[in-house]
mmCIF file of C-alpha atoms in Angstrom:
data_model
loop_
_atom_site.group_PDB
_atom_site.id
_atom_site.type_symbol
_atom_site.label_atom_id
_atom_site.label_comp_id
_atom_site.label_asym_id
_atom_site.label_seq_id
_atom_site.Cartn_x
_atom_site.Cartn_y
_atom_site.Cartn_z
ATOM 1 C CA MET A 1 13.903 14.232 -17.431
ATOM 2 C CA THR A 2 13.174 12.603 -14.084
ATOM 3 C CA GLY A 3 12.272 9.012 -13.522
ATOM 4 C CA SER A 4 9.810 7.588 -11.037
ATOM 5 C CA ARG A 5 9.750 4.886 -8.416
ATOM 6 C CA VAL A 6 7.306 2.970 -6.257
ATOM 7 C CA VAL A 7 7.751 4.144 -2.673
ATOM 8 C CA ALA A 8 5.021 2.211 -0.853
ATOM 9 C CA LEU A 9 2.369 -0.469 -1.345
ATOM 10 C CA GLY A 10 -0.870 -1.496 0.321
ATOM 11 C CA HIS A 11 -3.550 -4.117 -0.174
ATOM 12 C CA TYR A 12 -7.012 -4.977 1.078
ATOM 13 C CA GLN A 13 -9.251 -8.045 0.944
ATOM 14 C CA PRO A 14 -12.744 -8.576 2.325
ATOM 15 C CA ALA A 15 -13.047 -10.674 5.463
ATOM 16 C CA ARG A 16 -15.350 -13.339 4.041
ATOM 17 C CA VAL A 17 -13.508 -16.390 2.666
ATOM 18 C CA LEU A 18 -15.060 -18.840 0.212
ATOM 19 C CA THR A 19 -13.412 -22.277 0.237
ATOM 20 C CA ASN A 20 -13.465 -25.011 -2.374
ATOM 21 C CA GLU A 21 -15.710 -27.008 -0.059
ATOM 22 C CA ASP A 22 -18.157 -24.098 -0.015
ATOM 23 C CA LEU A 23 -18.181 -24.072 -3.815
ATOM 24 C CA ALA A 24 -18.745 -27.827 -3.924
ATOM 25 C CA ALA A 25 -22.022 -27.222 -2.106
ATOM 26 C CA MET A 26 -23.056 -24.708 -4.768
ATOM 27 C CA VAL A 27 -22.034 -26.307 -8.084
ATOM 28 C CA ASP A 28 -20.876 -29.673 -9.392
ATOM 29 C CA THR A 29 -17.225 -29.496 -8.362
ATOM 30 C CA THR A 30 -14.779 -30.770 -5.750
ATOM 31 C CA ASP A 31 -11.726 -29.485 -3.934
ATOM 32 C CA GLU A 32 -9.581 -31.959 -5.898
ATOM 33 C CA TRP A 33 -11.022 -30.835 -9.253
ATOM 34 C CA ILE A 34 -10.373 -27.153 -8.496
ATOM 35 C CA LEU A 35 -6.842 -27.681 -7.178
ATOM 36 C CA SER A 36 -5.837 -29.866 -10.120
ATOM 37 C CA ARG A 37 -7.101 -27.409 -12.722
ATOM 38 C CA VAL A 38 -6.464 -23.940 -11.298
ATOM 39 C CA GLY A 39 -4.559 -24.398 -8.022
ATOM 40 C CA ILE A 40 -6.903 -22.195 -5.987
ATOM 41 C CA LYS A 41 -7.831 -23.088 -2.400
ATOM 42 C CA THR A 42 -9.723 -20.005 -1.212
ATOM 43 C CA ARG A 43 -10.928 -16.614 -2.398
ATOM 44 C CA HIS A 44 -12.226 -13.490 -0.603
ATOM 45 C CA ILE A 45 -15.761 -12.266 -1.277
ATOM 46 C CA ALA A 46 -16.937 -8.666 -0.821
ATOM 47 C CA GLY A 47 -20.456 -8.052 0.410
ATOM 48 C CA PRO A 48 -22.958 -5.418 -0.763
ATOM 49 C CA GLU A 49 -21.432 -2.893 1.653
ATOM 50 C CA GLU A 50 -18.038 -3.187 -0.053
ATOM 51 C CA PRO A 51 -18.281 -1.816 -3.619
ATOM 52 C CA VAL A 52 -15.174 -1.504 -5.778
ATOM 53 C CA ASP A 53 -14.348 2.026 -4.656
ATOM 54 C CA GLU A 54 -14.393 0.911 -1.011
ATOM 55 C CA LEU A 55 -11.891 -1.872 -1.761
ATOM 56 C CA ALA A 56 -9.709 0.633 -3.612
ATOM 57 C CA PHE A 57 -10.009 3.212 -0.819
ATOM 58 C CA GLN A 58 -8.871 0.732 1.828
ATOM 59 C CA ALA A 59 -5.787 -0.321 -0.162
ATOM 60 C CA ALA A 60 -4.974 3.298 -1.028
ATOM 61 C CA GLY A 61 -5.058 4.359 2.614
ATOM 62 C CA LYS A 62 -2.530 1.669 3.519
ATOM 63 C CA ALA A 63 -0.205 2.667 0.677
ATOM 64 C CA LEU A 64 -0.341 6.341 1.695
ATOM 65 C CA ALA A 65 0.370 5.444 5.315
ATOM 66 C CA GLY A 66 3.333 3.339 4.222
ATOM 67 C CA ALA A 67 4.708 6.265 2.237
ATOM 68 C CA GLY A 68 4.192 8.694 5.140
ATOM 69 C CA LEU A 69 2.047 10.921 2.921
ATOM 70 C CA THR A 70 -1.302 12.628 3.199
ATOM 71 C CA PRO A 71 -3.991 12.444 0.491
ATOM 72 C CA ASP A 72 -3.245 16.059 -0.464
ATOM 73 C CA ASP A 73 0.303 15.066 -1.444
ATOM 74 C CA ILE A 74 -1.115 13.169 -4.459
ATOM 75 C CA ASP A 75 -1.808 14.937 -7.760
ATOM 76 C CA LEU A 76 -2.782 11.932 -9.916
ATOM 77 C CA VAL A 77 -5.111 9.040 -9.058
ATOM 78 C CA LEU A 78 -5.366 6.082 -11.434
ATOM 79 C CA VAL A 79 -7.703 3.168 -10.761
ATOM 80 C CA ALA A 80 -7.412 0.064 -12.897
ATOM 81 C CA THR A 81 -10.722 -1.806 -12.848
ATOM 82 C CA SER A 82 -13.203 -3.549 -15.119
ATOM 83 C CA THR A 83 -15.948 -3.730 -12.496
ATOM 84 C CA ALA A 84 -16.696 -0.041 -11.980
ATOM 85 C CA ILE A 85 -19.969 0.821 -10.259
ATOM 86 C CA ASP A 86 -21.102 3.505 -12.694
ATOM 87 C CA ARG A 87 -19.823 5.252 -15.780
ATOM 88 C CA SER A 88 -19.512 8.500 -13.811
ATOM 89 C CA PRO A 89 -18.222 9.490 -11.374
ATOM 90 C CA ASN A 90 -15.380 7.101 -12.078
ATOM 91 C CA MET A 91 -13.699 5.010 -9.404
ATOM 92 C CA ALA A 92 -10.667 7.321 -9.207
ATOM 93 C CA ALA A 93 -12.909 10.285 -8.428
ATOM 94 C CA ARG A 94 -14.811 8.268 -5.835
ATOM 95 C CA VAL A 95 -11.580 7.175 -4.155
ATOM 96 C CA ALA A 96 -10.230 10.746 -4.160
ATOM 97 C CA ALA A 97 -13.439 11.910 -2.490
ATOM 98 C CA LYS A 98 -13.326 9.130 0.112
ATOM 99 C CA LEU A 99 -9.721 10.043 0.907
ATOM 100 C CA GLY A 100 -10.661 13.706 1.228
ATOM 101 C CA MET A 101 -8.186 14.905 -1.364
ATOM 102 C CA GLY A 102 -8.339 18.677 -1.389
ATOM 103 C CA GLY A 103 -5.604 19.313 -3.921
ATOM 104 C CA GLY A 104 -7.714 18.673 -7.001
ATOM 105 C CA PRO A 105 -5.881 15.629 -8.394
ATOM 106 C CA ALA A 106 -6.352 14.329 -11.914
ATOM 107 C CA VAL A 107 -8.583 11.236 -11.701
ATOM 108 C CA MET A 108 -8.723 8.488 -14.313
ATOM 109 C CA ASP A 109 -9.943 4.913 -14.567
ATOM 110 C CA ILE A 110 -8.091 2.461 -16.795
ATOM 111 C CA ASN A 111 -9.936 -0.628 -18.037
ATOM 112 C CA VAL A 112 -7.522 -3.175 -19.440
ATOM 113 C CA VAL A 113 -8.976 -5.908 -17.235
ATOM 114 C CA CYS A 114 -6.272 -8.226 -15.832
ATOM 115 C CA SER A 115 -3.330 -6.151 -17.103
ATOM 116 C CA GLY A 116 -4.904 -2.917 -15.889
ATOM 117 C CA PHE A 117 -2.493 -2.288 -13.023
ATOM 118 C CA THR A 118 0.663 -2.583 -15.122
ATOM 119 C CA HIS A 119 -0.906 -0.309 -17.765
ATOM 120 C CA ALA A 120 -1.794 2.196 -15.022
ATOM 121 C CA LEU A 121 1.673 2.018 -13.474
ATOM 122 C CA ALA A 122 3.236 2.789 -16.859
ATOM 123 C CA THR A 123 0.819 5.679 -17.341
ATOM 124 C CA ALA A 124 1.789 7.147 -13.967
ATOM 125 C CA ASP A 125 5.483 6.746 -14.788
ATOM 126 C CA HIS A 126 4.993 8.505 -18.128
ATOM 127 C CA ALA A 127 3.025 11.355 -16.526
ATOM 128 C CA ILE A 128 5.724 11.922 -13.923
ATOM 129 C CA ARG A 129 8.530 11.761 -16.485
ATOM 130 C CA ALA A 130 6.662 14.313 -18.621
ATOM 131 C CA GLY A 131 6.265 16.656 -15.670
ATOM 132 C CA SER A 132 2.465 16.333 -15.584
ATOM 133 C CA ALA A 133 2.450 14.818 -12.087
ATOM 134 C CA THR A 134 4.791 14.557 -9.127
ATOM 135 C CA ARG A 135 3.107 11.881 -7.005
ATOM 136 C CA ALA A 136 0.575 9.326 -8.180
ATOM 137 C CA LEU A 137 -1.659 6.845 -6.442
ATOM 138 C CA VAL A 138 -2.009 3.772 -8.664
ATOM 139 C CA ILE A 139 -4.680 1.263 -7.666
ATOM 140 C CA GLY A 140 -5.860 -2.056 -9.043
ATOM 141 C CA ALA A 141 -9.294 -3.005 -7.700
ATOM 142 C CA ASP A 142 -11.945 -5.448 -8.833
ATOM 143 C CA LYS A 143 -15.049 -7.062 -7.430
ATOM 144 C CA MET A 144 -15.054 -10.058 -9.733
ATOM 145 C CA THR A 145 -17.599 -12.015 -7.736
ATOM 146 C CA GLU A 146 -20.244 -9.453 -8.682
ATOM 147 C CA ILE A 147 -19.926 -10.425 -12.363
ATOM 148 C CA THR A 148 -19.503 -14.171 -11.786
ATOM 149 C CA ASP A 149 -21.955 -16.781 -13.037
ATOM 150 C CA TRP A 150 -22.201 -18.973 -9.952
ATOM 151 C CA THR A 151 -23.741 -21.790 -11.989
ATOM 152 C CA ASP A 152 -20.705 -22.065 -14.298
ATOM 153 C CA ARG A 153 -18.160 -24.276 -12.570
ATOM 154 C CA THR A 154 -15.425 -23.386 -15.063
ATOM 155 C CA THR A 155 -15.379 -19.713 -14.049
ATOM 156 C CA CYS A 156 -16.930 -19.461 -10.582
ATOM 157 C CA VAL A 157 -14.009 -21.398 -9.074
ATOM 158 C CA LEU A 158 -11.625 -18.684 -10.256
ATOM 159 C CA THR A 159 -12.824 -15.324 -9.046
ATOM 160 C CA GLY A 160 -12.172 -13.298 -5.922
ATOM 161 C CA ASP A 161 -12.304 -9.667 -4.772
ATOM 162 C CA GLY A 162 -9.634 -7.273 -3.563
ATOM 163 C CA ALA A 163 -7.459 -4.248 -4.206
ATOM 164 C CA GLY A 164 -3.804 -3.294 -4.247
ATOM 165 C CA ALA A 165 -2.245 0.161 -4.396
ATOM 166 C CA ALA A 166 1.109 1.791 -5.017
ATOM 167 C CA VAL A 167 2.398 5.296 -4.368
ATOM 168 C CA VAL A 168 4.647 6.446 -7.208
ATOM 169 C CA GLU A 169 6.774 9.579 -7.063
ATOM 170 C CA ALA A 170 9.416 11.399 -9.082
ATOM 171 C CA SER A 171 12.956 10.139 -8.641
ATOM 172 C CA GLU A 172 16.386 11.074 -10.015
ATOM 173 C CA GLU A 173 17.194 7.363 -10.113
ATOM 174 C CA PRO A 174 14.480 5.618 -12.168
ATOM 175 C CA GLY A 175 12.855 2.757 -10.297
ATOM 176 C CA ILE A 176 10.277 1.819 -12.931
ATOM 177 C CA GLY A 177 11.634 0.396 -16.163
ATOM 178 C CA PRO A 178 10.286 0.860 -19.687
ATOM 179 C CA VAL A 179 6.922 -0.765 -20.296
ATOM 180 C CA LEU A 180 6.288 -3.383 -22.948
ATOM 181 C CA TRP A 181 2.603 -3.466 -23.801
ATOM 182 C CA GLY A 182 0.329 -4.668 -26.555
ATOM 183 C CA SER A 183 -2.638 -6.872 -27.418
ATOM 184 C CA VAL A 184 -4.065 -9.480 -29.778
ATOM 185 C CA PRO A 185 -7.303 -7.756 -30.887
ATOM 186 C CA GLU A 186 -8.479 -10.620 -33.074
ATOM 187 C CA MET A 187 -8.544 -12.863 -29.990
ATOM 188 C CA GLY A 188 -10.176 -10.301 -27.728
ATOM 189 C CA ASN A 189 -13.316 -12.395 -27.254
ATOM 190 C CA ALA A 190 -11.326 -15.100 -25.460
ATOM 191 C CA VAL A 191 -11.984 -13.225 -22.195
ATOM 192 C CA ARG A 192 -15.239 -11.308 -21.889
ATOM 193 C CA ILE A 193 -17.326 -9.281 -19.456
ATOM 194 C CA GLU A 194 -20.493 -8.704 -21.434
ATOM 195 C CA GLY A 195 -24.251 -8.360 -21.187
ATOM 196 C CA THR A 196 -26.764 -6.659 -18.908
ATOM 197 C CA PRO A 197 -26.042 -7.410 -16.160
ATOM 198 C CA PRO A 198 -22.423 -8.084 -17.181
ATOM 199 C CA VAL A 199 -21.050 -11.610 -16.747
ATOM 200 C CA PHE A 200 -17.461 -12.872 -16.872
ATOM 201 C CA ALA A 201 -16.759 -15.648 -19.390
ATOM 202 C CA GLN A 202 -13.674 -16.999 -21.101
ATOM 203 C CA GLU A 203 -12.349 -19.598 -23.500
ATOM 204 C CA GLY A 204 -10.028 -21.266 -21.026
ATOM 205 C CA GLN A 205 -8.003 -23.422 -23.403
ATOM 206 C CA SER A 206 -7.339 -20.553 -25.817
ATOM 207 C CA VAL A 207 -6.161 -18.350 -22.962
ATOM 208 C CA TYR A 208 -3.955 -21.125 -21.564
ATOM 209 C CA ARG A 209 -2.272 -21.791 -24.912
ATOM 210 C CA TRP A 210 -1.705 -18.075 -25.549
ATOM 211 C CA THR A 211 -0.217 -17.335 -22.152
ATOM 212 C CA THR A 212 2.098 -20.331 -21.948
ATOM 213 C CA SER A 213 3.355 -20.133 -25.554
ATOM 214 C CA GLN A 214 3.323 -16.443 -26.528
ATOM 215 C CA LEU A 215 4.084 -14.585 -23.317
ATOM 216 C CA PRO A 216 7.495 -15.975 -22.195
ATOM 217 C CA PRO A 217 9.489 -14.204 -24.960
ATOM 218 C CA LEU A 218 7.564 -10.992 -24.263
ATOM 219 C CA ALA A 219 8.405 -11.194 -20.562
ATOM 220 C CA ARG A 220 12.068 -11.741 -21.405
ATOM 221 C CA LYS A 221 11.914 -8.673 -23.637
ATOM 222 C CA VAL A 222 10.651 -6.641 -20.666
ATOM 223 C CA CYS A 223 13.843 -7.607 -18.831
ATOM 224 C CA GLU A 224 15.915 -6.680 -21.883
ATOM 225 C CA LYS A 225 14.305 -3.231 -22.016
ATOM 226 C CA ALA A 226 15.203 -2.786 -18.334
ATOM 227 C CA GLY A 227 18.838 -3.740 -19.011
ATOM 228 C CA ILE A 228 18.823 -6.946 -16.962
ATOM 229 C CA THR A 229 18.557 -10.692 -17.553
ATOM 230 C CA PRO A 230 15.798 -12.908 -16.121
ATOM 231 C CA ALA A 231 18.413 -14.474 -13.848
ATOM 232 C CA ASP A 232 18.909 -11.043 -12.218
ATOM 233 C CA LEU A 233 15.299 -10.877 -11.033
ATOM 234 C CA ALA A 234 14.617 -11.139 -7.317
ATOM 235 C CA ALA A 235 10.899 -11.751 -7.851
ATOM 236 C CA VAL A 236 8.349 -12.399 -10.568
ATOM 237 C CA VAL A 237 4.805 -11.140 -10.033
ATOM 238 C CA LEU A 238 2.538 -12.275 -12.850
ATOM 239 C CA HIS A 239 -1.193 -11.719 -13.105
ATOM 240 C CA GLN A 240 -2.638 -14.248 -10.692
ATOM 241 C CA ALA A 241 -4.888 -15.984 -13.196
ATOM 242 C CA ASN A 242 -4.398 -19.673 -12.533
ATOM 243 C CA LEU A 243 -1.541 -21.580 -10.916
ATOM 244 C CA ARG A 244 -1.331 -23.821 -14.003
ATOM 245 C CA ILE A 245 -0.549 -20.704 -16.036
ATOM 246 C CA ILE A 246 1.725 -18.937 -13.526
ATOM 247 C CA GLU A 247 4.138 -21.783 -12.845
ATOM 248 C CA PRO A 248 4.901 -22.775 -16.483
ATOM 249 C CA LEU A 249 5.145 -19.129 -17.527
ATOM 250 C CA ALA A 250 7.554 -18.275 -14.696
ATOM 251 C CA ALA A 251 9.702 -21.290 -15.564
ATOM 252 C CA LYS A 252 9.846 -20.402 -19.265
ATOM 253 C CA ILE A 253 10.910 -16.825 -18.504
ATOM 254 C CA GLY A 254 14.117 -18.181 -16.970
ATOM 255 C CA ALA A 255 13.988 -16.295 -13.672
ATOM 256 C CA VAL A 256 15.863 -19.063 -11.878
ATOM 257 C CA ASN A 257 16.738 -17.017 -8.783
ATOM 258 C CA ALA A 258 13.395 -15.297 -8.321
ATOM 259 C CA VAL A 259 10.614 -15.636 -5.796
ATOM 260 C CA VAL A 260 7.439 -16.364 -7.783
ATOM 261 C CA ALA A 261 4.205 -14.865 -6.439
ATOM 262 C CA ARG A 262 1.522 -17.521 -5.948
ATOM 263 C CA ASP A 263 -1.144 -15.444 -4.222
ATOM 264 C CA VAL A 264 -3.762 -16.975 -6.534
ATOM 265 C CA VAL A 265 -3.822 -20.004 -4.231
ATOM 266 C CA ASP A 266 -5.346 -17.985 -1.390
ATOM 267 C CA SER A 267 -7.007 -15.115 -3.261
ATOM 268 C CA GLY A 268 -8.228 -16.479 -6.582
ATOM 269 C CA ASN A 269 -8.221 -14.373 -9.736
ATOM 270 C CA THR A 270 -8.793 -10.756 -8.693
ATOM 271 C CA SER A 271 -8.139 -9.274 -12.157
ATOM 272 C CA ALA A 272 -6.514 -5.809 -11.935
ATOM 273 C CA ALA A 273 -5.980 -6.207 -8.184
ATOM 274 C CA SER A 274 -3.907 -9.364 -8.476
ATOM 275 C CA ILE A 275 -0.450 -7.938 -9.224
ATOM 276 C CA PRO A 276 -0.343 -5.077 -6.688
ATOM 277 C CA MET A 277 -1.954 -7.275 -4.037
ATOM 278 C CA ALA A 278 0.532 -10.120 -4.563
ATOM 279 C CA LEU A 279 3.473 -7.704 -4.644
ATOM 280 C CA SER A 280 2.320 -5.921 -1.495
ATOM 281 C CA LYS A 281 2.128 -9.237 0.364
ATOM 282 C CA LEU A 282 5.620 -10.305 -0.737
ATOM 283 C CA VAL A 283 7.047 -6.993 0.472
ATOM 284 C CA GLN A 284 5.064 -7.125 3.715
ATOM 285 C CA ARG A 285 6.446 -10.598 4.436
ATOM 286 C CA GLY A 286 10.000 -9.444 3.706
ATOM 287 C CA GLU A 287 10.484 -11.835 0.795
ATOM 288 C CA ILE A 288 12.000 -9.124 -1.437
ATOM 289 C CA VAL A 289 14.697 -6.715 -0.286
ATOM 290 C CA SER A 290 14.391 -3.006 -0.973
ATOM 291 C CA GLY A 291 15.912 -2.012 -4.304
ATOM 292 C CA ALA A 292 15.782 -5.514 -5.774
ATOM 293 C CA PRO A 293 14.515 -5.900 -9.371
ATOM 294 C CA VAL A 294 10.990 -7.306 -9.719
ATOM 295 C CA LEU A 295 9.222 -8.257 -12.928
ATOM 296 C CA LEU A 296 5.560 -7.260 -13.064
ATOM 297 C CA PHE A 297 3.646 -8.754 -15.988
ATOM 298 C CA GLY A 298 -0.103 -8.481 -16.501
ATOM 299 C CA PHE A 299 -2.110 -10.295 -19.154
ATOM 300 C CA GLY A 300 -5.659 -11.381 -19.889
ATOM 301 C CA GLY A 301 -8.790 -9.496 -20.939
ATOM 302 C CA ASN A 302 -8.719 -8.147 -24.521
ATOM 303 C CA LEU A 303 -5.718 -10.510 -24.716
ATOM 304 C CA SER A 304 -3.755 -7.462 -23.648
ATOM 305 C CA TYR A 305 -0.456 -7.511 -21.826
ATOM 306 C CA ALA A 306 1.828 -5.011 -20.106
ATOM 307 C CA GLY A 307 4.982 -5.486 -18.106
ATOM 308 C CA GLN A 308 7.867 -3.609 -16.537
ATOM 309 C CA VAL A 309 10.728 -4.214 -14.128
ATOM 310 C CA ILE A 310 10.546 -2.125 -10.979
ATOM 311 C CA ARG A 311 12.823 -1.685 -8.011
ATOM 312 C CA CYS A 312 11.222 -2.974 -4.816
ATOM 313 C CA PRO A 313 10.294 -0.157 -2.420
#
């Protein structure tokens, strides 16, 4: 049985930036109120010409370039998203077409909302270990602003748009650790994207209590499954939901020597895009050395979670 590893990353964000001052002109809020409650300063907003598959395509192209591969080298495309344009063709098929993939890759979307990327990364790892794929393109992409209620100050201050991508390939030395995943189905309504047209809503206090109380032991168990301790981690990349969730959760995990991703400050909550985008930026800035252990842990919609320790590309 072979393992798999992440060999390259890429990310993309739209050019338009929405500041807290901009939001204060739209709803009853202030920069101070937003910073004190969620820690977000800015977020990127995609226009009508940038649908979800375009965001995903841009990030994917950067990841492929970083890996020194062509689109035809990929035989599995996974797109984690909860803001797909249509039911069919799915976003993975659209991205494969935009990239000009001629090798007939398998194409699948995975909708586990904010933990979608870590679910998709585990799925790619499993497919490669089983011999069903040799190289996978794993993308997290969401256009959250398209499902945002801009009159609701509790949610509109959170959301942003973007995409992050990883190239995963077979490896004799496993670089992606065992996944720990699960959910709390009876609390699934705490985070919702419902209606026609669909709108994002959540029960903020319930989500905050769940993440800060229930997730730290689960994150430590991810490290245990990978055969390391939290103190061994070089970086912690959590779903970028809210700085008031990220900082307490990172502290409770016990990763005392780790860089903690805080991309939420500049990007807002980008759902499935948040982990690969934050990780790609840390690597691009040279804040994590190649081969170092990194905890990825997604959580949120459905009150689902998924995490694994990977080796930095």
